[in-house]
Amino acid sequence: MLGAMDKEQVADILQQIGTLLELSGENPFKTRAYANAARTLEGLGEPLATLVAEKRLGEIKGIGAALEQKITELVKTGRLKYYEELKASLPPGLIALLEIPGLGPKKIQALRKHLGVDSVEKLEAACRAGKVAELEGFGEKTQTNLLEGIERHRTYASKHLLSDSLIVAEPLLEALRDCPDVIRCSTAGSLRRFKEVVGDIDLLASSKSPAEVIAFFVAQPGILKVIAQGETKASVILEGGIQCDLRVVSDTEFPFALAYFTGSKEHNIVMRQRAIARGLRLNEYGLFKSKEETRDPALRVACATEEDIFGALALPYVPPELREDHGEFAAGESNSLPRLIEWTDLKGALHNHSNWSDGHNTLAEIADYMEDLGLAYWAITDHSKASFQANGLDAVRLREQIQAIGELNARLAGRGSDFRLLTGSEVDVLKDRLDFDDDVLAELDVVVASLHVPSSQEAENTKRLIRAAENPFVHMLGHLTGRLLLRREPYPVNIEAVIDACAATGTWIELNCNPWRFDLDWRHWPYAKTKGVLCVINPDAHRNDQAGYLRLGAGMARKGWLEPKQVVNDLNLSGLRQALGKKRSRF
Ligand code: DGT
Ligand code: CA
Ligand code: CA
Ligand code: ZN
C-alpha cells in the first residue's frame, strides 16, 4: 500500500538502506548513520507526520539535511527513489545472501570481492570447493556452518501455516505444563497472536530450575534437531521443518517476558513509549521505575500478570490477537475494545460440501456428526455445474438433494432432534451471470456465491462480485479473494468496493476458515465492521473432521476485531432463519 508511512515503516526502510550500503561497500560512518536514525525514529514521542509538516525533523540529533529529505519523501509519498535505485543497483542474489544464517554484510562483501560470490548458489559451490575455508576471517568451521546454514535456509526458513504450527506446538506446551520444574508456560510470538502464517514457534516458561526445563524440552518427541541449547534458551527444529524457540525465565519476569515475546514488534514499541511517557522503562525483564534502560529488580513495578502490565500503562487487557498496533491503543484508551467472539459461540456453519459434489461424507453421516458436536445447523452448499471438476450439481440433481435433505430433516424431527441440515449451493460467479437462475436459487435455504475462475483484471473481478452481491437470492460471498496461503496470491479485486456493495445490499461476507484460505483476510474485517457488513465463519468442510476449522476461524475473526453480534453463525436456528429471509424480503 502506498501513501503516508508511519515511523516504524520509515525506520525499517532506513535500517535496510544501512544494510544495503554496507553490502555495497560504503564507508561505515555513512551506513551507521542510517541504523542510528532508524533507532531514533522508533523512539520518537510524537507522530512523524507532525514533525514533517512542521519542518522540525532537522532539529533531531543525528538527522542531517540528506536524511531529512529522504524521511520527508517517505512520509509524504510512501516511497523513496534513492532506496529503490540502491536496491536495483545490487545483484538480487547478493541481497538474498543476507538471509543465510551467519552471514552479514561484511562477510558477504569479502566473499564477493575475493571469490566473486553474488548468489546462494555460488556460495554453495565455493564452500564445496573448499575456497571459503581458505579466506582470511573464515576457516573450515565457518565454511561448514555456512553449508549447514544454506541447507537450513532451503528446508526450513520458509513460513508455515498457522494450523501446521498449532498441531506441533500444542503437544509441546502440554508436555511443559506437566513438567514438574515448570511454574507457568505459554505460547508467544505470532502463534499466540494467531497470525495466519508464522515464521517460527515461540514458547515461554517460568521456573526455578531453567536448565532442567531446557533438558526436559530438548528430549521431547517430535524434535528433529537441536540447533542451540543454553541455560535458559533452546532452539529446535520440529518434524515438518518448523523452528521452535523456548525461553525460560523466573516467575517474577514471566508476565513481562510473555508480553514482550508475544509482540508484535510494532505493538511493543508503543507499549515501551507509553512506559517512557510515564517515567518508566518496559523491557522483557520488567517494568521499572527508571528513566534509563535497566533490569534492576529493586526498581521493578510488581505485575503478576499481563493484565497488571496493561493496567500500569493505563490500558485494559488487550487480547493477543489484537496486538498488532492496528488501533488497540486508541480503543483501549476509550474503553471500546471489542468483546471478541469465542468459538464456542458458533452454532453451525453455512458453507460445506457433501459427497454429492467433491466432499467425502454422505448427508446422513454429516447430520449425525454435526449433531453430535452439539451444533444446531449445517448448510450443505455443494458446487454448481460450472465446477464440473468438482462434480458440481445441475438444477435436476440440486432438486433431488433438496428432497433428500428434507427427508433427513423429517427423520431428525421424528426422533426429537433440534439439529437441522440446511439446503444450499455454492453457486459459481460466472462472467456475466450466476451458474443458477434466480428461480432455482429461491428454492434454497442458503446461497453462497464464489468466484472460482477469476479474470486477470481487477475491475472485471470487482464487477462480477458486486453483481453477485446485488442478486437478491445470494446470502453471502464465499472466499472473496481466492487466495491460498503460501501457494497462490489473491486474484486482483477492489475489496473495499465489494464490501461497500455488500453493505448496500445486505449481503454477508464469508470468513472461510480453511487454514489455506482464511479469506476474507483479518485485516479487512474492521472496515467491513464499520460498514455494518456481517461475517459468516465457514469451514468449507469437505470432510466431517474439518468442522474443527471453526475454532481456527473464530480465532481469525477475533483477529479481525469481530464480536458475536457481527457473526451470523452466532445466531440460533430460528434467528438464523429470520436473518436468511431478510435480504430476500427487501426486493
Ligand atoms: P514470526 O516468528 O516471524 O512469525 O513473528 P514473531 O512475531 O513471532 O517474531 P519473532 O519470533 O521474531 O519474535 C517474537 C516476539 O519477540 C515478537 O513478536 C516481538 C518480540 N521481538 C523480537 N525482536 C524484537 C525487536 O527487535 N524489537 C521489539 N520491540 N520486539 C521484538
Ligand atoms: Ca515467532
Ligand atoms: Ca522466535
Ligand atoms: Zn469454493
XYZ file of C-alpha atoms and ligand atoms in Angstrom:
621
model
C 0.000 0.000 0.000
C 1.426 3.321 -0.993
C 0.753 6.637 0.677
C 1.782 8.084 4.022
C 4.169 5.938 6.061
C 4.414 5.841 9.827
C 7.663 5.960 11.750
C 8.058 2.206 12.139
C 7.813 1.725 8.385
C 10.220 4.587 7.744
C 12.658 3.258 10.368
C 12.513 -0.158 8.732
C 13.481 1.271 5.364
C 16.319 3.351 6.838
C 17.602 0.195 8.536
C 17.512 -1.631 5.200
C 19.325 1.231 3.474
C 22.096 0.953 6.082
C 22.445 -2.776 5.425
C 22.383 -2.349 1.643
C 25.024 0.404 1.794
C 27.231 -1.812 3.909
C 26.727 -4.582 1.398
C 27.802 -2.284 -1.430
C 30.965 -1.357 0.489
C 30.094 2.191 1.584
C 32.062 3.701 4.421
C 30.912 2.561 7.880
C 30.099 6.089 9.128
C 27.534 6.572 6.407
C 25.962 3.136 6.915
C 25.822 3.573 10.696
C 24.088 6.946 10.306
C 21.068 5.116 8.815
C 20.908 2.492 11.552
C 21.132 5.244 14.191
C 18.453 7.340 12.529
C 16.173 4.287 12.414
C 16.572 3.789 16.152
C 15.956 7.482 16.830
C 12.722 7.430 14.838
C 11.416 4.350 16.673
C 11.864 6.171 19.976
C 10.094 9.389 18.901
C 7.378 10.562 21.237
C 5.237 12.213 18.552
C 3.959 11.299 15.088
C 6.463 11.613 12.291
C 3.857 13.302 10.115
C 3.680 16.194 12.603
C 7.457 16.655 12.586
C 7.495 16.637 8.804
C 4.567 19.044 8.498
C 6.197 21.471 10.912
C 9.609 21.000 9.272
C 11.172 20.095 12.624
C 12.994 16.900 11.546
C 16.300 18.740 11.256
C 16.175 19.625 14.952
C 16.594 15.961 15.887
C 20.111 14.880 16.777
C 21.660 12.695 14.085
C 19.256 13.737 11.307
C 21.066 15.939 8.796
C 19.777 17.546 5.619
C 20.143 14.402 3.456
C 18.253 12.191 5.906
C 15.642 14.882 6.425
C 14.921 14.962 2.700
C 14.653 11.147 2.490
C 12.410 10.811 5.524
C 10.151 13.575 4.204
C 9.859 11.816 0.833
C 8.938 8.536 2.564
C 6.381 10.103 4.880
C 4.736 12.083 2.105
C 4.754 9.596 -0.768
C 5.316 6.204 0.836
C 8.298 5.627 -1.487
C 11.924 6.647 -1.796
C 13.619 6.847 -5.153
C 17.081 6.605 -3.576
C 16.172 3.330 -1.838
C 14.680 1.809 -4.973
C 17.758 2.746 -7.022
C 20.099 1.424 -4.351
C 18.248 -1.897 -4.312
C 18.262 -2.106 -8.095
C 21.995 -1.354 -8.224
C 22.859 -4.517 -6.273
C 22.647 -8.033 -7.734
C 19.467 -9.647 -6.312
C 21.456 -12.782 -5.420
C 23.657 -10.693 -3.154
C 20.657 -9.386 -1.209
C 19.359 -12.946 -0.865
C 22.638 -13.916 0.838
C 21.586 -11.770 3.809
C 19.049 -14.466 4.668
C 21.705 -17.139 5.241
C 22.280 -17.554 8.985
C 25.781 -16.431 9.979
C 26.219 -14.050 7.037
C 26.220 -10.274 7.495
C 27.070 -7.511 5.020
C 30.783 -7.557 5.858
C 31.280 -11.247 5.227
C 29.193 -11.110 2.058
C 31.336 -8.275 0.774
C 34.530 -10.247 1.419
C 33.096 -13.299 -0.334
C 32.151 -11.199 -3.316
C 35.484 -9.409 -3.539
C 37.714 -12.454 -3.249
C 35.605 -15.262 -4.687
C 33.077 -13.480 -6.909
C 30.211 -14.869 -4.809
C 26.978 -12.990 -5.524
C 24.294 -15.641 -5.015
C 23.419 -18.521 -2.682
C 24.280 -20.980 -5.472
C 27.757 -19.529 -5.953
C 28.348 -19.508 -2.202
C 27.417 -23.160 -2.018
C 29.793 -24.028 -4.877
C 32.641 -22.039 -3.272
C 32.084 -23.824 0.050
C 32.000 -27.234 -1.609
C 35.242 -26.430 -3.453
C 36.839 -25.543 -0.109
C 37.593 -21.988 -1.211
C 35.708 -20.258 1.616
C 37.801 -22.022 4.289
C 40.945 -20.520 2.766
C 39.689 -16.933 3.025
C 41.015 -14.761 5.808
C 38.484 -14.489 8.623
C 36.507 -17.593 7.547
C 38.134 -21.029 8.111
C 36.931 -24.649 7.988
C 34.370 -24.241 10.757
C 32.697 -21.206 9.197
C 32.587 -22.990 5.845
C 30.832 -25.997 7.384
C 28.408 -23.708 9.226
C 27.612 -21.824 6.040
C 26.828 -25.036 4.185
C 24.527 -26.034 7.033
C 23.009 -22.571 7.002
C 22.267 -22.849 3.273
C 20.686 -26.226 3.834
C 18.556 -24.962 6.688
C 17.558 -21.898 4.719
C 16.288 -24.100 1.891
C 14.427 -26.583 4.035
C 13.240 -24.577 6.962
C 13.447 -20.834 6.566
C 10.102 -20.572 4.890
C 6.829 -19.577 6.530
C 4.403 -22.107 7.920
C 0.631 -22.315 8.106
C -0.835 -21.411 11.481
C -2.652 -24.749 11.630
C 0.529 -26.780 10.980
C 2.293 -24.800 13.701
C -0.509 -25.279 16.234
C -0.503 -29.024 15.650
C 3.151 -29.343 16.658
C 3.170 -26.601 19.322
C 0.203 -27.826 21.356
C 1.734 -31.192 22.435
C 4.955 -29.413 23.425
C 3.025 -26.924 25.535
C 1.082 -29.783 27.140
C 4.360 -31.533 27.952
C 5.792 -28.375 29.517
C 2.659 -27.997 31.625
C 3.286 -31.462 33.043
C 6.978 -30.817 33.698
C 7.419 -30.562 37.490
C 10.018 -27.790 37.128
C 7.668 -25.535 35.150
C 5.603 -22.973 37.071
C 3.809 -21.238 34.166
C 4.094 -21.649 30.408
C 2.527 -20.279 27.252
C 2.961 -19.909 23.537
C 4.179 -16.463 22.483
C 5.050 -14.711 19.218
C 2.976 -14.776 16.065
C 1.408 -18.105 17.039
C -0.159 -16.597 20.159
C -1.240 -13.579 18.111
C -2.922 -16.035 15.714
C -1.202 -14.851 12.549
C -2.330 -16.859 9.503
C 1.285 -17.835 8.740
C 4.135 -17.918 11.220
C 7.915 -17.830 10.887
C 8.718 -19.839 13.984
C 7.058 -21.038 17.167
C 7.890 -19.220 20.407
C 7.336 -20.878 23.777
C 7.907 -19.363 27.185
C 8.099 -20.991 30.609
C 8.876 -19.853 34.138
C 10.905 -21.983 36.528
C 13.332 -22.004 39.439
C 15.481 -24.562 37.572
C 15.683 -23.363 33.965
C 18.435 -25.785 32.911
C 16.241 -28.722 33.878
C 13.324 -27.366 31.874
C 15.607 -26.950 28.855
C 16.897 -30.516 29.219
C 13.300 -31.775 29.531
C 12.264 -29.800 26.455
C 15.006 -30.933 24.053
C 14.225 -34.573 24.921
C 10.602 -34.290 23.720
C 9.380 -36.439 20.849
C 8.883 -34.677 17.526
C 12.169 -32.772 17.672
C 14.292 -33.390 14.564
C 17.310 -31.405 15.595
C 18.553 -29.181 18.424
C 20.104 -26.080 16.883
C 21.074 -24.314 20.097
C 20.855 -25.245 23.747
C 21.812 -22.863 26.580
C 20.987 -22.444 30.270
C 17.726 -20.603 29.673
C 17.093 -20.911 25.918
C 16.818 -23.618 23.304
C 16.066 -23.621 19.597
C 14.958 -26.792 17.885
C 13.623 -27.913 14.521
C 10.380 -29.850 14.764
C 9.053 -32.505 12.428
C 7.595 -30.625 9.483
C 10.590 -28.269 9.490
C 9.268 -25.614 11.869
C 11.731 -23.967 14.217
C 10.684 -23.637 17.853
C 12.356 -21.389 20.443
C 11.840 -21.940 24.152
C 12.864 -19.315 26.701
C 12.806 -19.952 30.429
C 12.586 -17.047 32.867
C 11.899 -16.533 36.573
C 8.257 -16.429 37.572
C 8.583 -12.742 38.510
C 9.760 -11.971 34.995
C 7.200 -14.245 33.317
C 4.414 -11.721 32.584
C 6.900 -9.193 31.202
C 8.654 -11.769 29.042
C 5.259 -13.078 27.881
C 4.124 -9.613 26.823
C 7.457 -8.867 25.153
C 7.806 -12.126 23.224
C 4.179 -12.131 22.183
C 4.777 -8.843 20.416
C 4.200 -7.792 17.811
C 7.281 -5.665 17.494
C 5.048 -2.751 16.428
C 2.807 -3.242 19.467
C 5.856 -3.492 21.762
C 7.252 -0.204 20.504
C 4.077 1.644 21.508
C 3.978 -0.116 24.879
C 7.545 0.974 25.521
C 6.691 4.556 24.555
C 3.718 4.531 26.931
C 6.061 3.456 29.712
C 8.560 6.197 28.863
C 5.771 8.774 28.848
C 5.070 7.764 32.468
C 8.710 7.965 33.543
C 9.022 4.167 33.374
C 11.016 1.630 31.370
C 9.493 -1.505 29.867
C 11.520 -4.429 28.517
C 11.407 -8.226 28.560
C 12.630 -8.274 32.200
C 10.149 -5.916 33.762
C 8.532 -2.541 34.070
C 10.930 -0.338 36.011
C 10.722 2.986 37.847
C 13.607 4.413 35.897
C 14.392 6.915 33.183
C 17.204 4.717 31.828
C 17.367 1.199 30.429
C 17.678 -1.153 33.429
C 16.853 -4.602 34.776
C 17.408 -3.714 38.430
C 14.889 -5.813 40.424
C 14.733 -3.142 43.136
C 13.108 -0.751 40.621
C 10.555 -3.228 39.215
C 6.854 -2.360 39.324
C 5.189 -5.514 40.632
C 2.962 -7.165 37.990
C 1.727 -10.719 38.430
C 0.045 -10.954 35.037
C -0.133 -9.263 31.647
C -3.357 -7.581 32.862
C -1.284 -5.827 35.524
C 1.223 -4.558 32.957
C -1.523 -3.121 30.750
C -3.116 -1.654 33.881
C 0.140 0.037 34.889
C 0.173 1.666 31.437
C -3.453 2.815 31.796
C -4.921 0.228 29.432
C -7.437 -2.580 29.750
C -6.198 -6.073 28.869
C -5.552 -6.327 25.133
C -6.134 -9.870 23.789
C -3.034 -11.236 21.978
C -4.853 -11.370 18.628
C -5.198 -7.577 18.676
C -1.568 -6.772 19.446
C -0.573 -5.525 16.001
C -0.687 -1.765 16.629
C -3.810 -1.716 14.468
C -5.834 0.547 16.729
C -5.793 -1.391 20.013
C -4.273 1.548 21.893
C -6.880 4.107 20.835
C -9.666 1.599 21.522
C -8.177 0.687 24.894
C -7.945 4.301 25.948
C -11.573 4.989 25.089
C -12.612 1.700 26.683
C -14.025 0.469 23.400
C -12.048 -2.725 22.856
C -14.435 -5.308 21.379
C -15.879 -8.248 23.343
C -14.414 -10.735 20.880
C -16.275 -13.771 19.539
C -15.410 -17.196 21.059
C -15.510 -20.356 19.008
C -17.975 -21.873 21.467
C -20.419 -19.101 20.427
C -20.785 -20.718 16.991
C -23.998 -22.692 16.424
C -23.326 -24.071 12.955
C -21.890 -23.256 9.537
C -23.235 -22.170 6.166
C -20.713 -23.344 3.530
C -19.932 -27.069 3.372
C -19.756 -29.891 0.874
C -21.024 -33.461 0.755
C -20.295 -36.429 -1.499
C -22.910 -35.054 -3.900
C -20.084 -32.818 -5.225
C -16.439 -33.052 -4.075
C -16.983 -33.716 -0.361
C -16.220 -37.009 1.372
C -19.271 -37.729 3.552
C -22.899 -38.601 2.895
C -25.673 -36.300 4.057
C -26.628 -38.715 6.841
C -23.038 -39.005 8.078
C -22.755 -35.228 8.133
C -26.007 -34.768 10.048
C -25.038 -37.361 12.678
C -21.564 -35.962 13.170
C -22.579 -32.300 13.440
C -25.472 -33.115 15.747
C -23.022 -34.994 17.995
C -20.787 -31.931 18.098
C -23.709 -30.079 19.624
C -24.267 -27.817 16.651
C -27.740 -26.583 15.698
C -27.456 -26.436 11.893
C -25.176 -27.228 8.976
C -25.780 -25.996 5.444
C -24.913 -28.249 2.516
C -23.676 -25.956 -0.248
C -22.262 -28.219 -2.918
C -20.742 -26.844 -6.102
C -22.833 -25.786 -9.082
C -22.477 -27.361 -12.523
C -19.815 -24.971 -13.890
C -17.417 -26.506 -11.350
C -17.510 -29.760 -13.323
C -14.094 -30.847 -11.977
C -15.683 -30.801 -8.503
C -18.716 -32.780 -9.728
C -20.957 -29.708 -9.488
C -24.731 -30.191 -9.384
C -27.134 -29.102 -12.116
C -30.670 -27.975 -11.235
C -32.049 -31.515 -11.506
C -29.566 -33.024 -9.046
C -29.855 -29.988 -6.784
C -33.630 -30.541 -6.527
C -33.002 -34.203 -5.715
C -30.658 -33.093 -2.977
C -33.214 -30.646 -1.576
C -35.639 -33.570 -1.408
C -33.076 -35.834 0.316
C -32.264 -33.169 2.914
C -35.983 -32.650 3.564
C -36.393 -36.385 4.265
C -33.351 -36.415 6.553
C -34.652 -33.418 8.492
C -38.049 -35.098 8.855
C -36.284 -38.111 10.401
C -34.337 -35.824 12.752
C -37.553 -34.139 13.841
C -39.186 -37.549 14.224
C -36.628 -38.599 16.806
C -36.929 -35.304 18.660
C -33.695 -33.734 17.465
C -33.471 -29.960 17.025
C -30.494 -30.234 14.673
C -31.198 -29.428 11.003
C -29.338 -29.628 7.734
C -29.989 -26.603 5.538
C -30.233 -26.787 1.752
C -27.927 -24.640 -0.321
C -25.470 -24.104 -3.116
C -22.022 -22.668 -3.595
C -23.037 -21.147 -6.884
C -20.308 -20.149 -9.309
C -19.988 -16.487 -10.205
C -19.587 -16.627 -13.984
C -18.526 -13.904 -16.375
C -21.944 -12.339 -16.827
C -24.313 -14.283 -14.548
C -24.583 -16.819 -11.758
C -24.496 -20.534 -12.549
C -28.173 -20.965 -11.430
C -31.194 -18.887 -12.373
C -32.955 -16.944 -9.638
C -35.923 -19.318 -9.531
C -33.585 -22.201 -8.591
C -31.724 -20.105 -6.010
C -35.073 -19.072 -4.492
C -35.719 -22.717 -3.536
C -32.606 -22.882 -1.317
C -32.153 -22.012 2.352
C -28.584 -20.747 1.870
C -26.785 -19.361 -1.187
C -23.022 -18.776 -1.209
C -21.640 -17.132 -4.367
C -17.981 -17.806 -5.173
C -15.685 -16.713 -7.972
C -13.647 -19.790 -8.934
C -12.397 -18.728 -12.366
C -11.320 -15.108 -11.973
C -10.210 -12.668 -14.648
C -6.743 -11.123 -14.566
C -8.405 -7.682 -14.423
C -9.238 -6.125 -11.075
C -12.136 -4.109 -12.464
C -13.675 -7.215 -14.036
C -13.482 -9.325 -10.843
C -14.836 -6.432 -8.788
C -17.747 -6.011 -11.204
C -18.622 -9.725 -11.126
C -18.601 -9.868 -7.321
C -20.667 -6.698 -6.998
C -23.187 -8.158 -9.428
C -23.346 -11.301 -7.302
C -23.923 -9.202 -4.172
C -26.737 -7.380 -5.941
C -28.607 -10.637 -6.558
C -31.473 -10.798 -4.017
C -31.004 -14.564 -3.537
C -27.288 -14.500 -2.730
C -26.790 -14.509 1.044
C -23.002 -14.258 1.086
C -19.832 -14.125 -0.964
C -17.505 -17.096 -0.458
C -13.675 -16.886 -0.147
C -13.701 -13.375 -1.569
C -10.093 -13.156 -2.862
C -9.415 -16.797 -3.790
C -6.001 -16.797 -2.139
C -4.243 -19.955 -0.968
C -1.679 -19.048 1.684
C 1.941 -19.776 0.710
C 0.651 -21.137 -2.613
C -1.486 -18.766 -4.622
C -1.834 -14.986 -4.490
C -5.310 -13.450 -4.239
C -6.814 -12.542 -7.599
C -6.911 -8.781 -8.187
C -10.094 -7.291 -6.745
C -11.125 -3.990 -5.158
C -12.033 -5.383 -1.765
C -13.377 -2.124 -0.341
C -15.667 -1.627 -3.306
C -17.035 -5.161 -2.863
C -17.514 -4.580 0.875
C -19.381 -1.356 0.073
C -21.665 -3.257 -2.312
C -22.319 -5.880 0.367
C -23.194 -3.109 2.815
C -25.607 -1.551 0.325
C -27.371 -4.846 -0.483
C -27.373 -6.562 2.925
C -25.038 -9.310 1.687
C -22.790 -11.130 4.146
C -19.135 -11.980 3.627
C -17.622 -15.325 4.495
C -14.557 -15.789 6.630
C -13.521 -19.073 5.060
C -11.656 -20.888 7.815
C -9.911 -23.498 5.732
C -6.347 -22.905 7.038
C -5.036 -22.385 3.497
C -7.545 -19.606 2.932
C -8.626 -17.515 5.957
C -10.374 -15.445 3.319
C -11.504 -12.656 3.761
C -8.246 -11.702 5.493
C -8.423 -10.434 9.106
C -7.015 -7.058 8.047
C -10.211 -6.203 6.134
C -12.786 -7.064 8.784
C -12.526 -3.809 10.750
C -13.549 -1.963 7.564
C -16.419 -4.378 6.910
C -17.471 -3.912 10.524
C -17.643 -0.123 10.210
C -19.830 -0.646 7.126
C -22.165 -2.937 9.074
C -21.378 -5.984 6.900
C -21.861 -9.259 8.787
C -19.382 -12.133 8.799
C -20.116 -15.840 8.377
C -17.404 -18.125 9.747
C -17.425 -21.089 7.372
C -15.213 -24.190 7.414
C -15.955 -25.001 3.750
C -15.735 -28.561 5.081
C -15.156 -31.383 2.607
C -14.842 -33.978 5.408
C -16.538 -34.157 8.798
C -13.389 -33.627 10.858
C -12.950 -30.261 9.116
C -15.696 -28.926 11.384
C -12.666 -28.283 13.615
C -11.709 -25.420 11.308
C -14.438 -23.435 13.050
C -12.113 -22.974 16.011
C -9.393 -21.537 13.765
C -11.945 -19.348 12.016
C -13.198 -17.934 15.297
C -9.600 -17.093 16.221
C -9.156 -15.331 12.897
C -12.449 -13.462 13.409
C -11.099 -12.313 16.775
C -8.016 -11.064 14.979
C -10.420 -9.112 12.752
C -11.961 -7.457 15.863
C -15.299 -9.245 15.388
C -17.871 -9.544 18.151
C -20.692 -12.107 18.371
C -23.209 -9.593 17.017
C -21.214 -9.289 13.760
C -21.086 -13.037 13.204
C -24.132 -14.648 11.577
C -23.491 -18.174 12.846
C -23.637 -16.895 16.407
C -27.427 -16.975 15.820
C -29.537 -19.947 16.844
C -31.601 -21.738 14.197
C -34.710 -19.566 14.425
C -32.649 -16.372 14.498
C -30.718 -17.626 11.502
C -33.864 -18.451 9.520
C -35.103 -14.942 10.149
C -31.768 -13.444 9.086
C -31.723 -15.591 5.916
C -35.127 -14.215 4.939
C -34.188 -10.590 5.456
C -32.350 -9.797 2.215
C -34.933 -11.522 0.023
C -37.761 -9.579 1.668
C -36.076 -6.281 0.691
C -36.545 -6.943 -3.012
P 7.316 -14.727 13.176
O 8.029 -15.689 14.050
O 8.157 -14.175 12.096
O 6.039 -15.265 12.639
O 6.883 -13.447 14.069
P 7.013 -13.203 15.626
O 6.182 -12.017 15.924
O 6.744 -14.431 16.391
O 8.523 -12.741 15.772
P 9.790 -13.414 16.459
O 9.650 -14.875 16.601
O 10.968 -12.913 15.702
O 9.849 -12.702 17.877
C 8.858 -12.927 18.869
C 8.457 -11.627 19.511
O 9.582 -11.030 20.175
C 7.994 -10.546 18.549
O 6.635 -10.676 18.206
C 8.245 -9.287 19.346
C 9.486 -9.617 20.129
N 10.660 -9.059 19.432
C 11.572 -9.742 18.730
N 12.509 -8.906 18.229
C 12.169 -7.663 18.619
C 12.733 -6.355 18.426
O 13.747 -6.173 17.767
N 12.087 -5.295 18.993
C 10.950 -5.473 19.740
N 10.369 -4.406 20.258
N 10.393 -6.670 19.927
C 10.984 -7.756 19.390
Ca 7.848 -16.417 16.151
Ca 11.259 -16.667 17.505
Zn -15.259 -22.578 -3.266
